[in-house]
Amino acid sequence: NAGVTQTPKFQVLKTGQSMTLQCAQDMNHEYMSWYRQDPGMGLRLIHYSVGAGITDQGEVPNGYNVSRSTTEDFPLRLLSAAPSQTSVYFCASGDRINQPQHFGDGTRLSIL
Amino acid sequence: GQQLNQSPQSMFIQEGEDVSMNCTSSSIFNTWLWYKQDPGEGPVLLIALYKAGELTSNGRLTAQFGITRKDSFLNISASIPSDVGIYFCAGRIYAGNNRKLIWGLGTSLAVNP
């Protein structure tokens, strides 16, 4: 009964480092998305995918890359970490955009 | 960008009281979703709405898709301490091939036992 699995749960990076946040879902959902959550700003969409091989930008895509080679996985890459990217990152999946989105437990990322 | 206005921003109530919150927009929506987020966890879906005027309940929670399609409401009856958390609305704007959800900024609920 895994649902949406995000790894790691916590990460500390130095400015300029790169890393990949992993997201996997076992519900055969076509739609997957990445959000960041900052105090007082709610959830902001970074990138999303409507199926394997198809990705698009959300509200705050700069500094992040995504790919969707399989239905199950949707990794988020930070190319060169900056302190402004300190946040909690959530991955979500759903059958379609207008269907309920299921969230992972988040990755708490700090960039020094 | 497009915005959802969620209010109130925060509420502090006594156990047993009823709670009401809402989300409004200048745009027309075809989907409304209500989520609850507990500290340290991801949002969890409470109620999904797909038709104007639709009224759906989930236990003590009731949500409505506004008849104008520009708003939605969530009510919690007889609040209990475990209702504490942040409640978010999210919606999909009715516009062609729109593939994004728009989120409110959340209503933080505190319940005094």
CSV table of C-alpha atoms in Angstrom, one decimal:
chain,number,residue,atom,x,y,z
A,1,ASN,CA,0.0,0.0,0.0
A,2,ALA,CA,2.9,2.4,-0.9
A,3,GLY,CA,1.0,5.1,-2.8
A,4,VAL,CA,3.4,8.0,-3.5
A,5,THR,CA,7.0,7.5,-2.2
A,6,GLN,CA,9.4,10.3,-1.9
A,7,THR,CA,13.1,10.0,-1.1
A,8,PRO,CA,15.0,11.3,0.7
A,9,LYS,CA,12.9,12.7,3.5
A,10,PHE,CA,15.5,15.2,4.6
A,11,GLN,CA,18.6,16.7,2.8
A,12,VAL,CA,21.1,19.4,3.4
A,13,LEU,CA,23.1,20.8,0.5
A,14,LYS,CA,25.7,23.4,0.0
A,15,THR,CA,25.1,26.2,-2.5
A,16,GLY,CA,26.0,25.1,-6.0
A,17,GLN,CA,25.5,21.4,-5.4
A,18,SER,CA,23.1,19.4,-7.5
A,19,MET,CA,20.8,16.6,-6.5
A,20,THR,CA,17.8,14.6,-7.5
A,21,LEU,CA,14.6,14.2,-5.5
A,22,GLN,CA,13.0,10.9,-6.2
A,23,CYS,CA,9.3,10.3,-6.6
A,24,ALA,CA,7.6,6.9,-7.3
A,25,GLN,CA,4.0,5.9,-7.5
A,26,ASP,CA,2.5,2.5,-7.7
A,27,MET,CA,-1.1,3.4,-8.7
A,28,ASN,CA,-0.5,3.6,-12.5
A,29,HIS,CA,-1.4,7.3,-12.5
A,30,GLU,CA,-0.8,9.2,-15.6
A,31,TYR,CA,-0.6,12.7,-14.0
A,32,MET,CA,2.3,13.5,-11.7
A,33,SER,CA,3.5,16.8,-10.4
A,34,TRP,CA,6.0,18.5,-8.1
A,35,TYR,CA,5.2,21.3,-5.7
A,36,ARG,CA,7.2,23.3,-3.2
A,37,GLN,CA,5.7,24.6,0.0
A,38,ASP,CA,7.0,27.6,1.8
A,39,PRO,CA,5.6,29.4,4.8
A,40,GLY,CA,2.7,31.6,3.9
A,41,MET,CA,2.8,30.8,0.2
A,42,GLY,CA,0.8,27.6,0.0
A,43,LEU,CA,1.7,25.0,-2.7
A,44,ARG,CA,3.4,26.2,-5.8
A,45,LEU,CA,3.6,24.0,-8.9
A,46,ILE,CA,7.1,23.4,-10.2
A,47,HIS,CA,6.7,20.9,-13.1
A,48,TYR,CA,4.1,18.4,-14.1
A,49,SER,CA,3.7,15.5,-16.4
A,50,VAL,CA,0.6,14.1,-18.1
A,51,GLY,CA,2.2,10.8,-19.0
A,52,ALA,CA,5.5,9.1,-19.8
A,53,GLY,CA,7.7,11.2,-22.0
A,54,ILE,CA,5.6,14.4,-21.5
A,55,THR,CA,6.5,17.2,-19.1
A,56,ASP,CA,5.6,20.8,-18.8
A,57,GLN,CA,6.4,23.8,-16.6
A,58,GLY,CA,4.4,25.0,-13.7
A,59,GLU,CA,4.4,28.2,-11.8
A,60,VAL,CA,8.0,28.2,-10.5
A,61,PRO,CA,10.1,26.0,-12.8
A,62,ASN,CA,13.4,27.9,-12.8
A,63,GLY,CA,16.4,26.0,-11.4
A,64,TYR,CA,14.6,22.6,-11.7
A,65,ASN,CA,14.5,19.9,-14.3
A,66,VAL,CA,12.2,16.9,-14.6
A,67,SER,CA,11.9,13.9,-16.8
A,68,ARG,CA,9.3,11.1,-17.1
A,69,SER,CA,10.8,8.0,-18.6
A,70,THR,CA,8.3,5.6,-17.0
A,71,THR,CA,4.8,6.0,-15.7
A,72,GLU,CA,5.9,5.2,-12.1
A,73,ASP,CA,8.8,7.6,-11.7
A,74,PHE,CA,9.1,11.4,-11.8
A,75,PRO,CA,12.4,12.7,-10.5
A,76,LEU,CA,13.1,16.4,-9.8
A,77,ARG,CA,16.6,17.6,-10.4
A,78,LEU,CA,18.1,20.7,-8.8
A,79,LEU,CA,20.9,21.8,-11.2
A,80,SER,CA,22.8,24.2,-8.9
A,81,ALA,CA,21.3,24.5,-5.5
A,82,ALA,CA,20.6,28.0,-4.2
A,83,PRO,CA,19.5,29.1,-0.7
A,84,SER,CA,16.2,30.3,-2.2
A,85,GLN,CA,15.4,26.6,-3.0
A,86,THR,CA,15.2,25.8,0.7
A,87,SER,CA,11.7,24.4,1.0
A,88,VAL,CA,9.6,21.4,1.5
A,89,TYR,CA,9.0,19.5,-1.8
A,90,PHE,CA,5.9,17.4,-2.4
A,91,CYS,CA,5.3,15.0,-5.3
A,92,ALA,CA,1.7,14.1,-6.2
A,93,SER,CA,0.0,11.8,-8.6
A,94,GLY,CA,-3.5,11.3,-10.0
A,95,ASP,CA,-5.4,9.6,-12.8
A,96,ARG,CA,-5.9,13.0,-14.5
A,97,ILE,CA,-5.5,16.6,-13.5
A,98,ASN,CA,-9.2,16.9,-12.4
A,99,GLN,CA,-9.0,13.7,-10.4
A,100,PRO,CA,-7.9,13.7,-6.7
A,101,GLN,CA,-4.1,14.1,-6.4
A,102,HIS,CA,-2.3,11.8,-3.9
A,103,PHE,CA,0.6,13.3,-2.2
A,104,GLY,CA,3.9,11.9,-0.8
A,105,ASP,CA,5.2,12.8,2.6
A,106,GLY,CA,7.6,15.4,1.3
A,107,THR,CA,11.3,16.1,1.1
A,108,ARG,CA,12.6,18.7,3.5
A,109,LEU,CA,15.5,20.4,1.7
A,110,SER,CA,17.9,22.9,3.3
A,111,ILE,CA,20.5,24.7,1.2
A,112,LEU,CA,23.3,26.5,3.0
B,1,GLY,CA,-1.1,34.3,-12.4
B,2,GLN,CA,-4.5,33.0,-11.5
B,3,GLN,CA,-5.4,33.1,-7.8
B,4,LEU,CA,-7.7,31.4,-5.4
B,5,ASN,CA,-8.7,33.5,-2.4
B,6,GLN,CA,-9.1,31.3,0.6
B,7,SER,CA,-10.5,32.6,3.9
B,8,PRO,CA,-10.2,32.9,6.7
B,9,GLN,CA,-6.4,32.6,6.9
B,10,SER,CA,-6.6,31.1,10.4
B,11,MET,CA,-9.2,30.1,13.0
B,12,PHE,CA,-9.1,29.4,16.7
B,13,ILE,CA,-12.2,27.7,18.0
B,14,GLN,CA,-13.6,25.8,20.9
B,15,GLU,CA,-14.1,22.0,20.6
B,16,GLY,CA,-17.6,21.3,19.5
B,17,GLU,CA,-18.0,24.5,17.4
B,18,ASP,CA,-18.8,24.4,13.7
B,19,VAL,CA,-16.3,25.7,11.2
B,20,SER,CA,-16.8,27.3,7.8
B,21,MET,CA,-14.2,28.3,5.2
B,22,ASN,CA,-14.3,29.2,1.6
B,23,CYS,CA,-12.4,29.7,-1.6
B,24,THR,CA,-13.3,32.2,-4.3
B,25,SER,CA,-12.0,33.2,-7.6
B,26,SER,CA,-12.8,35.5,-10.6
B,27,SER,CA,-12.4,32.4,-12.9
B,28,ILE,CA,-14.8,29.6,-13.5
B,29,PHE,CA,-13.8,26.1,-12.2
B,30,ASN,CA,-14.8,22.6,-13.2
B,31,THR,CA,-13.2,20.8,-10.3
B,32,TRP,CA,-12.8,21.7,-6.6
B,33,LEU,CA,-10.7,19.7,-4.2
B,34,TRP,CA,-10.4,20.1,-0.5
B,35,TYR,CA,-7.3,18.8,1.4
B,36,LYS,CA,-6.1,18.7,5.0
B,37,GLN,CA,-2.4,18.8,5.9
B,38,ASP,CA,-1.1,17.7,9.2
B,39,PRO,CA,2.3,18.9,10.5
B,40,GLY,CA,5.1,17.1,8.7
B,41,GLU,CA,2.9,15.3,6.3
B,42,GLY,CA,1.6,15.8,2.8
B,43,PRO,CA,-1.9,17.0,2.0
B,44,VAL,CA,-4.6,14.4,2.2
B,45,LEU,CA,-7.8,14.6,0.1
B,46,LEU,CA,-11.0,15.3,2.0
B,47,ILE,CA,-13.6,15.9,-0.6
B,48,ALA,CA,-13.8,16.2,-4.4
B,49,LEU,CA,-16.5,18.2,-6.3
B,50,TYR,CA,-17.2,18.1,-10.0
B,51,LYS,CA,-20.6,19.8,-10.6
B,52,ALA,CA,-21.9,23.2,-9.9
B,53,GLY,CA,-24.2,23.1,-6.9
B,54,GLU,CA,-22.9,19.7,-5.8
B,55,LEU,CA,-23.0,19.1,-2.0
B,56,THR,CA,-20.8,16.3,-0.7
B,57,SER,CA,-20.2,15.0,2.8
B,58,ASN,CA,-17.4,13.0,4.4
B,59,GLY,CA,-18.3,12.3,8.0
B,60,ARG,CA,-18.5,15.7,9.8
B,61,LEU,CA,-17.2,17.5,6.7
B,62,THR,CA,-19.4,19.0,4.1
B,63,ALA,CA,-18.3,20.8,0.9
B,64,GLN,CA,-20.2,22.5,-1.8
B,65,PHE,CA,-19.3,23.5,-5.4
B,66,GLY,CA,-20.7,27.0,-5.7
B,67,ILE,CA,-23.5,27.6,-8.2
B,68,THR,CA,-21.6,30.3,-10.0
B,69,ARG,CA,-18.7,27.8,-10.4
B,70,LYS,CA,-16.4,30.5,-8.9
B,71,ASP,CA,-16.3,29.4,-5.3
B,72,SER,CA,-16.5,26.5,-2.9
B,73,PHE,CA,-17.2,26.1,0.7
B,74,LEU,CA,-16.1,23.6,3.4
B,75,ASN,CA,-17.9,23.1,6.7
B,76,ILE,CA,-16.8,21.1,9.7
B,77,SER,CA,-19.4,20.3,12.2
B,78,ALA,CA,-18.8,19.7,15.9
B,79,SER,CA,-15.1,20.2,15.8
B,80,ILE,CA,-12.7,17.9,17.7
B,81,PRO,CA,-9.0,18.3,18.6
B,82,SER,CA,-7.9,16.1,15.7
B,83,ASP,CA,-9.4,18.6,13.2
B,84,VAL,CA,-6.3,20.7,13.9
B,85,GLY,CA,-4.3,21.3,10.7
B,86,ILE,CA,-4.2,23.4,7.6
B,87,TYR,CA,-7.0,23.1,5.1
B,88,PHE,CA,-6.4,23.8,1.4
B,89,CYS,CA,-8.7,24.2,-1.5
B,90,ALA,CA,-7.6,23.5,-5.0
B,91,GLY,CA,-9.3,23.8,-8.3
B,92,ARG,CA,-9.0,23.3,-12.0
B,93,ILE,CA,-10.1,26.3,-14.1
B,94,TYR,CA,-12.5,25.5,-16.9
B,95,ALA,CA,-10.4,26.5,-19.9
B,96,GLY,CA,-9.7,24.1,-22.8
B,97,ASN,CA,-6.7,22.0,-22.2
B,98,ASN,CA,-5.8,23.4,-18.8
B,99,ARG,CA,-3.6,20.9,-17.0
B,100,LYS,CA,-2.9,22.6,-13.7
B,101,LEU,CA,-4.5,22.9,-10.3
B,102,ILE,CA,-4.6,26.2,-8.6
B,103,TRP,CA,-4.2,26.2,-4.8
B,104,GLY,CA,-5.5,28.5,-2.1
B,105,LEU,CA,-3.0,29.6,0.6
B,106,GLY,CA,-4.7,27.5,3.3
B,107,THR,CA,-6.8,28.0,6.4
B,108,SER,CA,-5.0,27.1,9.6
B,109,LEU,CA,-7.4,25.6,12.2
B,110,ALA,CA,-6.7,25.4,15.9
B,111,VAL,CA,-9.1,23.7,18.3
B,112,ASN,CA,-9.2,24.4,22.0
B,113,PRO,CA,-10.2,21.3,23.9
